[in-house]
Each structure stands twice: as C-alpha cells, then as structure tokens.
Amino acid sequence: MKTLSVRLPESVHKQIRELAEREGVSMNQVITTALAEKISALMTVDYLEARARRGSRAKFERALAKVPDVPPEAHDGL
C-alpha cells in the first residue's frame, strides 16, 4: 500500500477527527472509506450512463408493452 499525503482545511480535518473518534476508528480509516465510497459512486454513474447510451427507447417501449396495464391495488394508495 502506498502512502498518500493530503492537506486538509482545518475545518474538514476537525470533522474527520470527530467522526473517527465517535466511530472508534482511525482518521485514515474514515478517509479511506470515504474515498472508496466516492470512487464506487462515480464508477456506478459511469456504468449507468454507459448502459443508458447502449439502450434504446424502442426496446424499452417493446418491453413495457409486455407488462399488463392493471389498476392499482387499494394498498398502493393511488
């Protein structure tokens, strides 16, 4: 694993430190988890955008036509 040196504004550093203390983990764990979650979210967005580009409205409408149109159930609240 490589070491990454990051300079944070004091306000952000304080928030991370407080969160780490509250959760009982190190600041490095908080930062690493936050970066991993952000990367995962960005990769998910890229994946969904790529899927949307490959899709077509015509295919969607054909698939939707196969779903029966039924009135909502009473518990649906519509």
Tab-separated table of N, CA and C in Angstrom:
chain	number	residue	atom	x	y	z
A	1	MET	N	0.849	-1.169	0.000
A	1	MET	CA	0.000	0.000	0.000
A	1	MET	C	0.894	1.231	0.000
A	2	LYS	N	0.532	2.203	-0.788
A	2	LYS	CA	1.294	3.444	-0.840
A	2	LYS	C	0.701	4.466	0.113
A	3	THR	N	1.551	5.348	0.568
A	3	THR	CA	1.116	6.417	1.458
A	3	THR	C	0.750	7.636	0.631
A	4	LEU	N	-0.332	8.259	1.003
A	4	LEU	CA	-0.801	9.460	0.320
A	4	LEU	C	-0.812	10.589	1.329
A	5	SER	N	-0.172	11.668	0.991
A	5	SER	CA	-0.148	12.822	1.873
A	5	SER	C	-1.170	13.838	1.373
A	6	VAL	N	-2.104	14.174	2.227
A	6	VAL	CA	-3.179	15.092	1.844
A	6	VAL	C	-3.240	16.224	2.860
A	7	ARG	N	-3.340	17.431	2.358
A	7	ARG	CA	-3.516	18.598	3.235
A	7	ARG	C	-4.985	18.964	3.218
A	8	LEU	N	-5.573	18.974	4.389
A	8	LEU	CA	-6.989	19.277	4.520
A	8	LEU	C	-7.182	20.621	5.205
A	9	PRO	N	-8.223	21.330	4.834
A	9	PRO	CA	-8.560	22.537	5.590
A	9	PRO	C	-8.834	22.144	7.045
A	10	GLU	N	-8.523	23.007	7.958
A	10	GLU	CA	-8.673	22.709	9.386
A	10	GLU	C	-10.100	22.280	9.726
A	11	SER	N	-11.098	22.908	9.114
A	11	SER	CA	-12.485	22.556	9.425
A	11	SER	C	-12.799	21.118	9.014
A	12	VAL	N	-12.286	20.691	7.873
A	12	VAL	CA	-12.516	19.325	7.404
A	12	VAL	C	-11.753	18.345	8.293
A	13	HIS	N	-10.526	18.698	8.617
A	13	HIS	CA	-9.711	17.853	9.499
A	13	HIS	C	-10.420	17.638	10.832
A	14	LYS	N	-10.999	18.700	11.375
A	14	LYS	CA	-11.705	18.614	12.653
A	14	LYS	C	-12.920	17.693	12.539
A	15	GLN	N	-13.679	17.832	11.458
A	15	GLN	CA	-14.860	16.981	11.260
A	15	GLN	C	-14.465	15.512	11.145
A	16	ILE	N	-13.403	15.236	10.395
A	16	ILE	CA	-12.947	13.855	10.234
A	16	ILE	C	-12.469	13.303	11.572
A	17	ARG	N	-11.717	14.093	12.301
A	17	ARG	CA	-11.212	13.653	13.604
A	17	ARG	C	-12.369	13.338	14.548
A	18	GLU	N	-13.362	14.223	14.598
A	18	GLU	CA	-14.522	13.997	15.467
A	18	GLU	C	-15.299	12.747	15.051
A	19	LEU	N	-15.477	12.550	13.752
A	19	LEU	CA	-16.181	11.365	13.263
A	19	LEU	C	-15.405	10.099	13.607
A	20	ALA	N	-14.111	10.132	13.406
A	20	ALA	CA	-13.275	8.970	13.715
A	20	ALA	C	-13.349	8.627	15.203
A	21	GLU	N	-13.280	9.645	16.045
A	21	GLU	CA	-13.374	9.405	17.486
A	21	GLU	C	-14.730	8.827	17.863
A	22	ARG	N	-15.785	9.380	17.280
A	22	ARG	CA	-17.137	8.907	17.580
A	22	ARG	C	-17.325	7.455	17.142
A	23	GLU	N	-16.739	7.088	15.997
A	23	GLU	CA	-16.888	5.736	15.456
A	23	GLU	C	-15.849	4.764	16.010
A	24	GLY	N	-14.848	5.289	16.705
A	24	GLY	CA	-13.823	4.425	17.279
A	24	GLY	C	-12.872	3.852	16.244
A	25	VAL	N	-12.597	4.625	15.202
A	25	VAL	CA	-11.665	4.195	14.153
A	25	VAL	C	-10.630	5.289	13.941
A	26	SER	N	-9.632	4.990	13.133
A	26	SER	CA	-8.604	5.990	12.857
A	26	SER	C	-9.085	6.958	11.774
A	27	MET	N	-8.448	8.105	11.731
A	27	MET	CA	-8.769	9.078	10.678
A	27	MET	C	-8.475	8.481	9.307
A	28	ASN	N	-7.414	7.683	9.215
A	28	ASN	CA	-7.079	7.049	7.942
A	28	ASN	C	-8.202	6.138	7.471
A	29	GLN	N	-8.831	5.417	8.404
A	29	GLN	CA	-9.943	4.551	8.029
A	29	GLN	C	-11.122	5.360	7.509
A	30	VAL	N	-11.412	6.474	8.146
A	30	VAL	CA	-12.516	7.333	7.697
A	30	VAL	C	-12.234	7.858	6.299
A	31	ILE	N	-11.035	8.364	6.090
A	31	ILE	CA	-10.679	8.931	4.785
A	31	ILE	C	-10.664	7.854	3.714
A	32	THR	N	-10.098	6.691	4.010
A	32	THR	CA	-10.037	5.601	3.046
A	32	THR	C	-11.435	5.130	2.666
A	33	THR	N	-12.303	4.990	3.650
A	33	THR	CA	-13.683	4.559	3.384
A	33	THR	C	-14.414	5.601	2.544
A	34	ALA	N	-14.233	6.871	2.875
A	34	ALA	CA	-14.895	7.939	2.123
A	34	ALA	C	-14.423	7.947	0.668
A	35	LEU	N	-13.128	7.781	0.448
A	35	LEU	CA	-12.601	7.752	-0.918
A	35	LEU	C	-13.134	6.536	-1.678
A	36	ALA	N	-13.154	5.386	-1.014
A	36	ALA	CA	-13.647	4.171	-1.666
A	36	ALA	C	-15.115	4.324	-2.055
A	37	GLU	N	-15.915	4.908	-1.173
A	37	GLU	CA	-17.332	5.098	-1.470
A	37	GLU	C	-17.531	6.088	-2.614
A	38	LYS	N	-16.739	7.134	-2.644
A	38	LYS	CA	-16.843	8.121	-3.727
A	38	LYS	C	-16.450	7.492	-5.057
A	39	ILE	N	-15.375	6.725	-5.067
A	39	ILE	CA	-14.940	6.062	-6.291
A	39	ILE	C	-16.013	5.089	-6.770
A	40	SER	N	-16.578	4.331	-5.850
A	40	SER	CA	-17.636	3.388	-6.204
A	40	SER	C	-18.834	4.114	-6.803
A	41	ALA	N	-19.215	5.234	-6.199
A	41	ALA	CA	-20.357	6.004	-6.712
A	41	ALA	C	-20.072	6.531	-8.115
A	42	LEU	N	-18.867	7.036	-8.337
A	42	LEU	CA	-18.521	7.557	-9.659
A	42	LEU	C	-18.495	6.442	-10.696
A	43	MET	N	-17.983	5.282	-10.309
A	43	MET	CA	-17.957	4.148	-11.231
A	43	MET	C	-19.373	3.680	-11.547
A	44	THR	N	-20.260	3.736	-10.560
A	44	THR	CA	-21.653	3.351	-10.784
A	44	THR	C	-22.310	4.309	-11.761
A	45	VAL	N	-22.057	5.593	-11.595
A	45	VAL	CA	-22.613	6.595	-12.516
A	45	VAL	C	-22.104	6.331	-13.926
A	46	ASP	N	-20.794	6.080	-14.065
A	46	ASP	CA	-20.228	5.789	-15.389
A	46	ASP	C	-20.891	4.557	-16.003
A	47	TYR	N	-21.075	3.516	-15.188
A	47	TYR	CA	-21.702	2.283	-15.670
A	47	TYR	C	-23.130	2.556	-16.134
A	48	LEU	N	-23.900	3.272	-15.314
A	48	LEU	CA	-25.292	3.543	-15.678
A	48	LEU	C	-25.394	4.418	-16.918
A	49	GLU	N	-24.488	5.383	-17.043
A	49	GLU	CA	-24.501	6.229	-18.242
A	49	GLU	C	-24.154	5.411	-19.481
A	50	ALA	N	-23.187	4.498	-19.356
A	50	ALA	CA	-22.824	3.643	-20.484
A	50	ALA	C	-23.996	2.744	-20.866
A	51	ARG	N	-24.694	2.177	-19.862
A	51	ARG	CA	-25.861	1.336	-20.142
A	51	ARG	C	-26.955	2.150	-20.828
A	52	ALA	N	-27.152	3.379	-20.376
A	52	ALA	CA	-28.191	4.224	-20.980
A	52	ALA	C	-27.859	4.530	-22.435
A	53	ARG	N	-26.572	4.733	-22.730
A	53	ARG	CA	-26.180	5.015	-24.114
A	53	ARG	C	-26.420	3.798	-25.012
A	54	ARG	N	-26.264	2.586	-24.449
A	54	ARG	CA	-26.461	1.367	-25.236
A	54	ARG	C	-27.943	1.028	-25.403
A	55	GLY	N	-28.762	1.555	-24.534
A	55	GLY	CA	-30.188	1.252	-24.593
A	55	GLY	C	-30.877	2.014	-25.704
A	56	SER	N	-32.096	1.644	-25.953
A	56	SER	CA	-32.867	2.385	-26.947
A	56	SER	C	-34.294	2.545	-26.454
A	57	ARG	N	-34.899	3.623	-26.810
A	57	ARG	CA	-36.277	3.897	-26.416
A	57	ARG	C	-37.223	2.845	-26.999
A	58	ALA	N	-36.946	2.419	-28.218
A	58	ALA	CA	-37.806	1.424	-28.870
A	58	ALA	C	-37.794	0.116	-28.090
A	59	LYS	N	-36.612	-0.340	-27.657
A	59	LYS	CA	-36.527	-1.579	-26.873
A	59	LYS	C	-37.276	-1.424	-25.557
A	60	PHE	N	-37.125	-0.261	-24.925
A	60	PHE	CA	-37.819	-0.010	-23.666
A	60	PHE	C	-39.327	-0.079	-23.865
A	61	GLU	N	-39.823	0.562	-24.912
A	61	GLU	CA	-41.262	0.573	-25.168
A	61	GLU	C	-41.782	-0.816	-25.519
A	62	ARG	N	-40.983	-1.628	-26.235
A	62	ARG	CA	-41.393	-3.005	-26.534
A	62	ARG	C	-41.482	-3.826	-25.244
A	63	ALA	N	-40.508	-3.652	-24.371
A	63	ALA	CA	-40.523	-4.380	-23.099
A	63	ALA	C	-41.690	-3.923	-22.237
A	64	LEU	N	-41.933	-2.618	-22.210
A	64	LEU	CA	-43.026	-2.080	-21.414
A	64	LEU	C	-44.378	-2.567	-21.928
A	65	ALA	N	-44.494	-2.766	-23.242
A	65	ALA	CA	-45.750	-3.233	-23.826
A	65	ALA	C	-46.089	-4.648	-23.360
A	66	LYS	N	-45.093	-5.402	-22.929
A	66	LYS	CA	-45.319	-6.776	-22.457
A	66	LYS	C	-45.850	-6.815	-21.023
A	67	VAL	N	-45.792	-5.685	-20.333
A	67	VAL	CA	-46.263	-5.620	-18.947
A	67	VAL	C	-47.736	-5.238	-18.969
A	68	PRO	N	-48.587	-6.067	-18.378
A	68	PRO	CA	-50.013	-5.748	-18.412
A	68	PRO	C	-50.333	-4.469	-17.635
A	69	ASP	N	-51.256	-3.721	-18.165
A	69	ASP	CA	-51.708	-2.496	-17.512
A	69	ASP	C	-52.881	-2.863	-16.609
A	70	VAL	N	-52.629	-2.847	-15.322
A	70	VAL	CA	-53.674	-3.225	-14.359
A	70	VAL	C	-53.925	-2.065	-13.416
A	71	PRO	N	-55.140	-1.977	-12.891
A	71	PRO	CA	-55.416	-0.896	-11.932
A	71	PRO	C	-54.641	-1.133	-10.651
A	72	PRO	N	-54.285	-0.063	-9.948
A	72	PRO	CA	-53.522	-0.215	-8.710
A	72	PRO	C	-54.355	-0.897	-7.613
A	73	GLU	N	-53.662	-1.587	-6.745
A	73	GLU	CA	-54.312	-2.210	-5.591
A	73	GLU	C	-54.693	-1.114	-4.598
A	74	ALA	N	-55.650	-1.386	-3.746
A	74	ALA	CA	-56.089	-0.398	-2.760
A	74	ALA	C	-54.956	0.026	-1.831
A	75	HIS	N	-54.072	-0.905	-1.480
A	75	HIS	CA	-52.991	-0.575	-0.559
A	75	HIS	C	-51.866	0.252	-1.215
A	76	ASP	N	-51.923	0.421	-2.556
A	76	ASP	CA	-50.931	1.238	-3.246
A	76	ASP	C	-51.124	2.728	-2.943
A	77	GLY	N	-52.294	3.085	-2.477
A	77	GLY	CA	-52.559	4.465	-2.097
A	77	GLY	C	-52.686	5.423	-3.259
A	78	LEU	N	-53.000	4.919	-4.423
A	78	LEU	CA	-53.146	5.799	-5.591
A	78	LEU	C	-54.583	6.118	-5.857
